[in-house]
XYZ file of C-alpha atoms in Angstrom:
430
model
C 69.270 54.168 -16.072
C 67.362 51.828 -18.403
C 69.956 49.214 -17.762
C 69.438 49.491 -13.963
C 65.708 49.063 -14.323
C 66.152 45.986 -16.524
C 68.565 44.482 -14.030
C 66.086 45.048 -11.191
C 63.252 43.364 -13.161
C 65.403 40.325 -13.948
C 66.299 39.906 -10.257
C 62.580 40.070 -9.332
C 61.648 37.323 -11.820
C 64.501 35.148 -10.650
C 63.312 35.436 -7.032
C 59.735 34.529 -7.914
C 60.823 31.464 -9.883
C 62.930 30.240 -7.022
C 59.901 30.344 -4.704
C 57.868 28.137 -7.156
C 55.223 30.761 -7.866
C 54.076 33.021 -10.619
C 53.110 36.635 -10.554
C 49.414 35.682 -10.464
C 49.962 33.243 -7.518
C 51.126 36.096 -5.391
C 47.590 37.622 -5.426
C 45.329 36.607 -2.476
C 42.395 34.226 -3.246
C 38.986 35.869 -3.063
C 37.097 34.958 0.092
C 34.321 32.379 -0.473
C 30.722 33.511 0.029
C 29.749 33.497 3.698
C 27.243 30.620 3.285
C 29.945 28.405 1.804
C 32.605 29.125 4.478
C 33.341 25.964 6.497
C 33.571 26.148 10.315
C 37.194 26.112 11.533
C 38.807 22.692 12.084
C 35.853 20.853 10.313
C 35.950 19.335 6.849
C 33.628 20.889 4.297
C 30.140 19.376 4.442
C 29.366 16.828 1.738
C 26.541 17.998 -0.535
C 23.302 16.222 0.383
C 22.317 13.463 -2.055
C 18.904 14.018 -3.596
C 16.202 11.632 -2.328
C 15.574 8.835 -4.835
C 12.381 9.334 -6.840
C 9.799 6.597 -6.199
C 9.663 4.092 -9.007
C 6.358 4.298 -10.879
C 4.087 1.333 -10.306
C 3.962 -0.808 -13.423
C 0.641 -0.527 -15.230
C -1.239 -3.817 -15.352
C -0.935 -5.474 -18.698
C -4.258 -5.431 -20.508
C -5.846 -8.804 -20.926
C -5.452 -9.949 -24.499
C -8.640 -9.558 -26.500
C -10.128 -12.897 -27.493
C -9.210 -13.863 -31.022
C -12.265 -13.651 -33.244
C -12.759 -16.702 -35.336
C -13.340 -15.776 -38.987
C -16.972 -15.939 -40.014
C -17.969 -16.352 -43.655
C -21.218 -14.910 -45.003
C -22.374 -15.781 -48.546
C -25.148 -14.514 -50.795
C -27.676 -17.297 -51.523
C -28.778 -15.413 -54.666
C -25.388 -16.170 -56.252
C -24.544 -19.681 -57.443
C -21.121 -20.791 -56.175
C -18.486 -20.901 -58.889
C -18.699 -24.278 -60.561
C -22.006 -25.012 -58.814
C -20.270 -26.460 -55.745
C -18.878 -25.227 -52.458
C -16.905 -27.429 -50.080
C -17.885 -30.465 -52.122
C -21.629 -29.708 -51.861
C -23.682 -29.253 -55.028
C -26.032 -26.265 -55.256
C -29.227 -25.880 -57.254
C -31.794 -23.172 -58.000
C -34.792 -22.903 -55.692
C -37.882 -20.814 -56.430
C -40.472 -22.323 -54.082
C -41.910 -21.045 -50.813
C -39.480 -19.522 -48.346
C -40.745 -20.556 -44.913
C -40.562 -18.099 -42.011
C -40.793 -18.959 -38.295
C -40.626 -16.429 -35.485
C -40.098 -16.729 -31.748
C -40.283 -14.551 -28.676
C -37.540 -14.762 -26.015
C -37.209 -18.215 -24.475
C -38.423 -19.296 -21.079
C -35.181 -20.264 -19.350
C -36.684 -21.235 -15.974
C -40.194 -22.726 -16.384
C -40.688 -22.862 -12.608
C -40.737 -19.039 -12.584
C -42.902 -18.680 -15.698
C -45.469 -21.335 -14.841
C -46.037 -20.490 -11.201
C -49.778 -19.834 -11.313
C -49.606 -16.024 -11.327
C -51.401 -13.633 -13.661
C -48.619 -13.870 -16.259
C -48.688 -17.654 -16.602
C -51.351 -17.989 -19.324
C -49.824 -15.335 -21.580
C -46.375 -16.862 -21.248
C -47.787 -20.279 -22.083
C -49.600 -18.887 -25.134
C -46.774 -16.900 -26.735
C -43.440 -18.399 -25.652
C -41.491 -21.629 -25.933
C -39.079 -23.048 -23.396
C -35.364 -23.370 -24.057
C -35.792 -27.142 -24.318
C -38.616 -26.788 -26.878
C -36.581 -24.334 -28.935
C -33.629 -26.685 -29.255
C -35.925 -29.556 -30.222
C -37.499 -27.370 -32.934
C -34.073 -26.464 -34.344
C -33.063 -30.114 -34.356
C -36.242 -31.109 -36.188
C -36.025 -28.315 -38.784
C -32.439 -29.326 -39.496
C -33.427 -32.978 -39.831
C -36.259 -32.016 -42.208
C -33.868 -30.410 -44.678
C -34.189 -26.707 -43.897
C -31.278 -24.278 -44.155
C -31.196 -20.731 -42.820
C -31.330 -17.729 -45.144
C -31.292 -14.029 -44.341
C -34.642 -12.336 -44.975
C -32.784 -9.459 -46.644
C -31.461 -11.868 -49.314
C -34.859 -13.203 -50.376
C -36.104 -9.983 -52.029
C -34.202 -7.146 -53.691
C -35.033 -3.646 -54.833
C -34.456 -2.975 -58.524
C -35.633 -0.661 -61.287
C -38.622 -1.693 -63.398
C -38.987 -1.190 -67.128
C -40.403 2.263 -66.468
C -37.423 3.132 -64.261
C -39.494 3.124 -61.081
C -38.139 1.100 -58.129
C -39.790 -2.224 -57.406
C -39.163 -5.346 -55.345
C -38.330 -8.693 -56.940
C -38.079 -12.182 -55.507
C -34.578 -13.609 -55.921
C -33.764 -17.099 -57.132
C -31.949 -18.803 -54.275
C -29.167 -21.292 -54.893
C -29.282 -23.847 -52.113
C -27.454 -27.062 -51.317
C -29.052 -29.822 -53.337
C -32.323 -31.046 -51.764
C -32.502 -28.302 -49.106
C -35.325 -25.836 -48.362
C -34.916 -22.210 -47.185
C -36.001 -21.037 -43.739
C -36.087 -17.508 -42.342
C -35.968 -17.083 -38.555
C -36.923 -13.905 -36.710
C -37.149 -13.133 -32.988
C -39.614 -10.538 -31.697
C -39.065 -8.348 -28.622
C -35.427 -9.202 -27.982
C -35.355 -6.292 -25.552
C -35.656 -8.201 -22.239
C -38.573 -6.322 -20.709
C -38.813 -6.046 -16.911
C -41.764 -8.453 -16.722
C -39.604 -11.095 -18.408
C -36.838 -10.728 -15.830
C -39.277 -11.672 -13.067
C -40.686 -14.650 -14.934
C -37.776 -16.890 -15.781
C -36.075 -15.258 -18.778
C -32.450 -14.286 -19.221
C -31.666 -10.618 -18.573
C -29.330 -9.513 -21.343
C -26.668 -10.478 -23.837
C -22.968 -10.165 -23.081
C -19.698 -11.018 -24.796
C -17.987 -13.884 -23.007
C -14.298 -14.423 -22.390
C -14.187 -16.408 -25.630
C -15.458 -13.401 -27.595
C -18.804 -15.076 -28.335
C -22.315 -13.950 -27.447
C -23.641 -15.361 -24.159
C -26.682 -14.610 -22.032
C -26.514 -13.245 -18.504
C -29.257 -13.718 -15.937
C -30.278 -14.964 -12.524
C -31.507 -18.428 -11.636
C -34.508 -18.945 -9.296
C -32.182 -18.719 -6.274
C -30.775 -15.379 -7.432
C -27.403 -16.722 -8.571
C -25.736 -15.234 -11.634
C -25.828 -17.533 -14.669
C -23.866 -17.027 -17.879
C -25.004 -19.476 -20.520
C -25.276 -20.312 -24.210
C -28.216 -22.680 -23.691
C -30.942 -20.554 -22.084
C -31.455 -17.820 -24.684
C -32.475 -18.148 -28.341
C -29.581 -16.036 -29.641
C -26.541 -17.875 -28.200
C -28.450 -21.169 -28.492
C -28.768 -20.718 -32.263
C -25.107 -19.684 -32.495
C -24.158 -22.868 -30.682
C -26.452 -25.028 -32.829
C -24.919 -23.644 -36.036
C -21.414 -24.292 -34.691
C -22.397 -27.916 -34.099
C -24.364 -28.198 -37.391
C -22.718 -25.832 -39.889
C -24.762 -27.304 -42.749
C -27.855 -25.733 -41.133
C -26.488 -22.307 -42.115
C -24.457 -22.739 -45.329
C -24.564 -18.981 -45.986
C -23.741 -17.878 -42.440
C -27.260 -16.539 -41.806
C -28.774 -16.601 -38.316
C -32.017 -14.697 -37.554
C -33.427 -11.177 -37.794
C -33.919 -9.523 -34.392
C -37.174 -7.547 -34.216
C -36.572 -4.691 -31.774
C -38.758 -2.167 -30.016
C -37.071 0.674 -28.134
C -39.159 1.700 -25.141
C -37.180 -0.567 -22.773
C -33.878 -0.347 -24.628
C -32.415 -3.186 -26.683
C -30.782 -6.531 -25.958
C -31.063 -5.981 -22.213
C -29.439 -2.518 -22.168
C -31.544 0.486 -21.139
C -30.760 2.759 -24.055
C -34.147 4.514 -24.107
C -35.380 7.932 -23.091
C -38.458 8.177 -20.908
C -40.876 11.043 -21.379
C -42.859 10.100 -18.274
C -40.144 11.337 -15.888
C -38.105 14.503 -15.582
C -34.989 13.761 -17.604
C -31.814 14.589 -15.700
C -28.099 14.678 -16.532
C -27.664 11.558 -14.411
C -30.314 9.651 -16.366
C -28.804 10.743 -19.653
C -25.299 9.758 -18.534
C -26.582 6.296 -17.615
C -28.356 5.992 -20.964
C -25.192 6.924 -22.840
C -23.213 4.368 -20.809
C -25.765 1.695 -21.768
C -25.533 2.719 -25.419
C -21.758 2.318 -25.328
C -22.071 -1.047 -23.574
C -24.404 -2.501 -26.205
C -22.399 -1.391 -29.253
C -19.882 -4.275 -29.180
C -22.798 -6.712 -28.779
C -24.454 -5.305 -31.906
C -21.156 -5.381 -33.797
C -20.493 -9.024 -32.947
C -24.046 -10.047 -33.835
C -23.779 -8.359 -37.214
C -20.385 -9.935 -37.844
C -21.758 -13.411 -37.228
C -24.853 -13.360 -39.424
C -27.535 -11.655 -37.313
C -29.595 -8.795 -38.732
C -32.031 -6.282 -37.240
C -35.515 -5.017 -37.967
C -37.958 -2.554 -36.450
C -40.871 -3.682 -34.265
C -41.746 0.019 -33.741
C -40.374 1.945 -30.759
C -43.424 1.601 -28.527
C -44.872 -1.696 -29.821
C -47.760 0.376 -31.196
C -50.747 -0.804 -33.217
C -50.102 0.258 -36.794
C -53.722 -0.353 -37.786
C -54.959 2.476 -35.582
C -54.944 4.967 -38.449
C -53.184 7.530 -36.233
C -50.575 8.734 -38.736
C -49.098 11.355 -36.397
C -48.489 8.728 -33.716
C -46.896 6.381 -36.260
C -44.622 9.151 -37.522
C -43.466 10.175 -34.042
C -42.871 6.557 -33.052
C -40.893 5.813 -36.228
C -38.642 8.843 -35.777
C -37.979 7.804 -32.190
C -37.102 4.252 -33.287
C -34.695 5.552 -35.914
C -33.086 7.906 -33.392
C -32.747 5.561 -30.418
C -32.538 2.101 -32.025
C -31.615 2.619 -35.668
C -28.666 4.747 -34.580
C -27.300 1.659 -32.781
C -28.168 -1.225 -35.111
C -27.870 0.545 -38.461
C -30.210 0.865 -41.407
C -32.814 -1.807 -41.974
C -35.463 -2.441 -44.616
C -37.433 -4.850 -42.391
C -40.501 -3.902 -40.350
C -42.292 -6.424 -38.127
C -45.870 -5.469 -37.260
C -46.611 -5.467 -33.504
C -49.550 -7.748 -32.730
C -49.405 -8.763 -36.410
C -51.605 -5.734 -37.141
C -51.312 -4.376 -40.693
C -51.329 -0.581 -41.164
C -53.908 -0.898 -43.973
C -56.210 -3.351 -42.276
C -57.145 -6.728 -43.700
C -56.951 -5.701 -47.355
C -53.238 -6.105 -47.955
C -53.570 -4.980 -51.597
C -54.416 -1.470 -50.426
C -51.681 1.066 -49.749
C -52.808 3.863 -47.455
C -51.017 6.857 -45.903
C -49.475 4.906 -42.995
C -47.942 2.286 -45.290
C -46.707 4.971 -47.689
C -45.059 6.851 -44.827
C -43.320 3.739 -43.475
C -42.093 2.839 -46.953
C -40.730 6.371 -47.356
C -38.561 5.814 -44.246
C -36.710 2.954 -45.967
C -38.781 -0.085 -45.046
C -39.337 -2.529 -47.908
C -40.253 -5.883 -46.303
C -43.309 -5.761 -44.022
C -43.899 -8.837 -41.846
C -47.151 -9.797 -40.172
C -48.304 -13.081 -38.572
C -50.443 -15.734 -40.214
C -51.221 -19.376 -40.721
C -48.700 -19.854 -43.540
C -45.485 -18.360 -44.879
C -47.252 -16.095 -47.351
C -45.676 -13.246 -49.357
C -46.897 -10.720 -51.907
C -44.935 -8.139 -53.919
C -47.022 -4.962 -54.031
C -47.623 -3.516 -57.495
C -48.266 0.126 -56.605
C -45.278 0.735 -54.332
C -41.789 -0.710 -53.864
C -42.552 -3.139 -51.034
C -43.173 -6.768 -50.068
C -45.641 -7.961 -47.452
C -45.356 -11.383 -45.870
C -46.741 -13.541 -43.094
C -44.765 -15.781 -40.772
C -45.630 -18.718 -38.560
C -45.319 -18.697 -34.774
C -44.099 -21.720 -32.803
C -45.431 -21.115 -29.295
C -47.695 -22.673 -26.700
C -50.834 -21.887 -28.703
C -49.734 -23.611 -31.903
C -48.021 -26.450 -30.055
C -51.315 -27.246 -28.339
C -53.808 -26.528 -31.114
C -52.138 -26.378 -34.567
C -50.096 -29.554 -34.772
C -50.892 -30.411 -38.428
C -49.976 -26.963 -39.738
C -46.403 -27.314 -38.457
C -45.664 -30.927 -39.356
C -43.310 -29.912 -42.177
C -41.069 -28.475 -39.430
C -41.723 -30.636 -36.353
C -44.332 -32.724 -34.580
C -45.738 -30.926 -31.551
C -46.102 -34.284 -29.802
C -42.311 -34.505 -29.725
C -41.800 -30.853 -28.756
C -44.296 -29.887 -26.040
C -42.434 -29.524 -22.746
C -44.015 -31.558 -19.889
C -43.235 -28.701 -17.491
C -46.026 -26.613 -19.077
C -49.331 -26.196 -17.218
C -52.033 -28.732 -18.021
C -54.101 -26.536 -20.352
C -54.924 -29.431 -22.699
C -54.129 -30.101 -26.354
C -56.131 -30.575 -29.542
C -54.075 -33.128 -31.443
C -55.714 -35.253 -34.134
């Protein structure tokens, strides 16, 4: 029986092999899912090709940042190694350090001197761009070199351990005399914009500081010749021996109309809104690279109070509030400073500069050490009872050009400087 079954199985395998199949091939294929069943007599549909994804638009390549030229700044209180630098001999200087200050320059005299109510004040307190460049040329020819006001005096400890200010010995190129420059009100107030001044500072395509403004016809003008800041930069580039230490000038800033042409201020006279604050913050961000480039290239900053207030008023509360506002809105942008320039030249302790009252003590406590007024000579005095220096500075402007020629002859001759475009208000030249 077993043999019959084995014989039957062998015959079955032989038959399957002859038909070219296998036991599994004899099973029917499972039917495809209904949605994949092709219509009769039609080839199976080709799978649809996915739509090509749109190629992303290439991002524009950022414009390369201008390459900053290296700028060297030296300390004039340190003698160069070997007593020479770049083949120039240096020597100790302990004489008077002269100090001249300017307001923003009149770029377009036809707008400033147009007979309106502002004309006389502009003539009294400003110089034109042409006069400014002539003054620089004359100071350079008369042997002056620029020094930073912060390098002239230093804070140190006295024998009793108390802090005090000392006058530094300056090491200058042989035969040269030191000159401090400062510029008041470099804020570009609205009245200036209507009377022929530039409007603000910008960074040009070359990475340098330029001025931006409008000419009398309303056309945009970007220039390095119409504003005292880029004009001095340009003069030093052309006459590097005028600034052997890399110093430029100290910018004396208020805050109530922002700084450097950017409206970075708050305004308590209006309801402050989110929109106003957003605009203020945008202006603060816009001015930061200007401040950074100025600092990098030898410019420094000082306070002129936030509201251009009279420090001799005796109103200590007002002085305190104003100082805190300056530190918050201006100091936060330009950094710490030890320099305070008195608005209107008005001393907080009145005419007796040897006295040290509450207002002066408060201002000194906020970090100020060098206090600058206005006078008829470049005077300075180190106070004995507090760590501070007071000094006076001279003011080239229409008033002194017309009526104080002799006092400025060590710098320039007003006869060579006075711009003929000024109104005919007369002169008092001997």
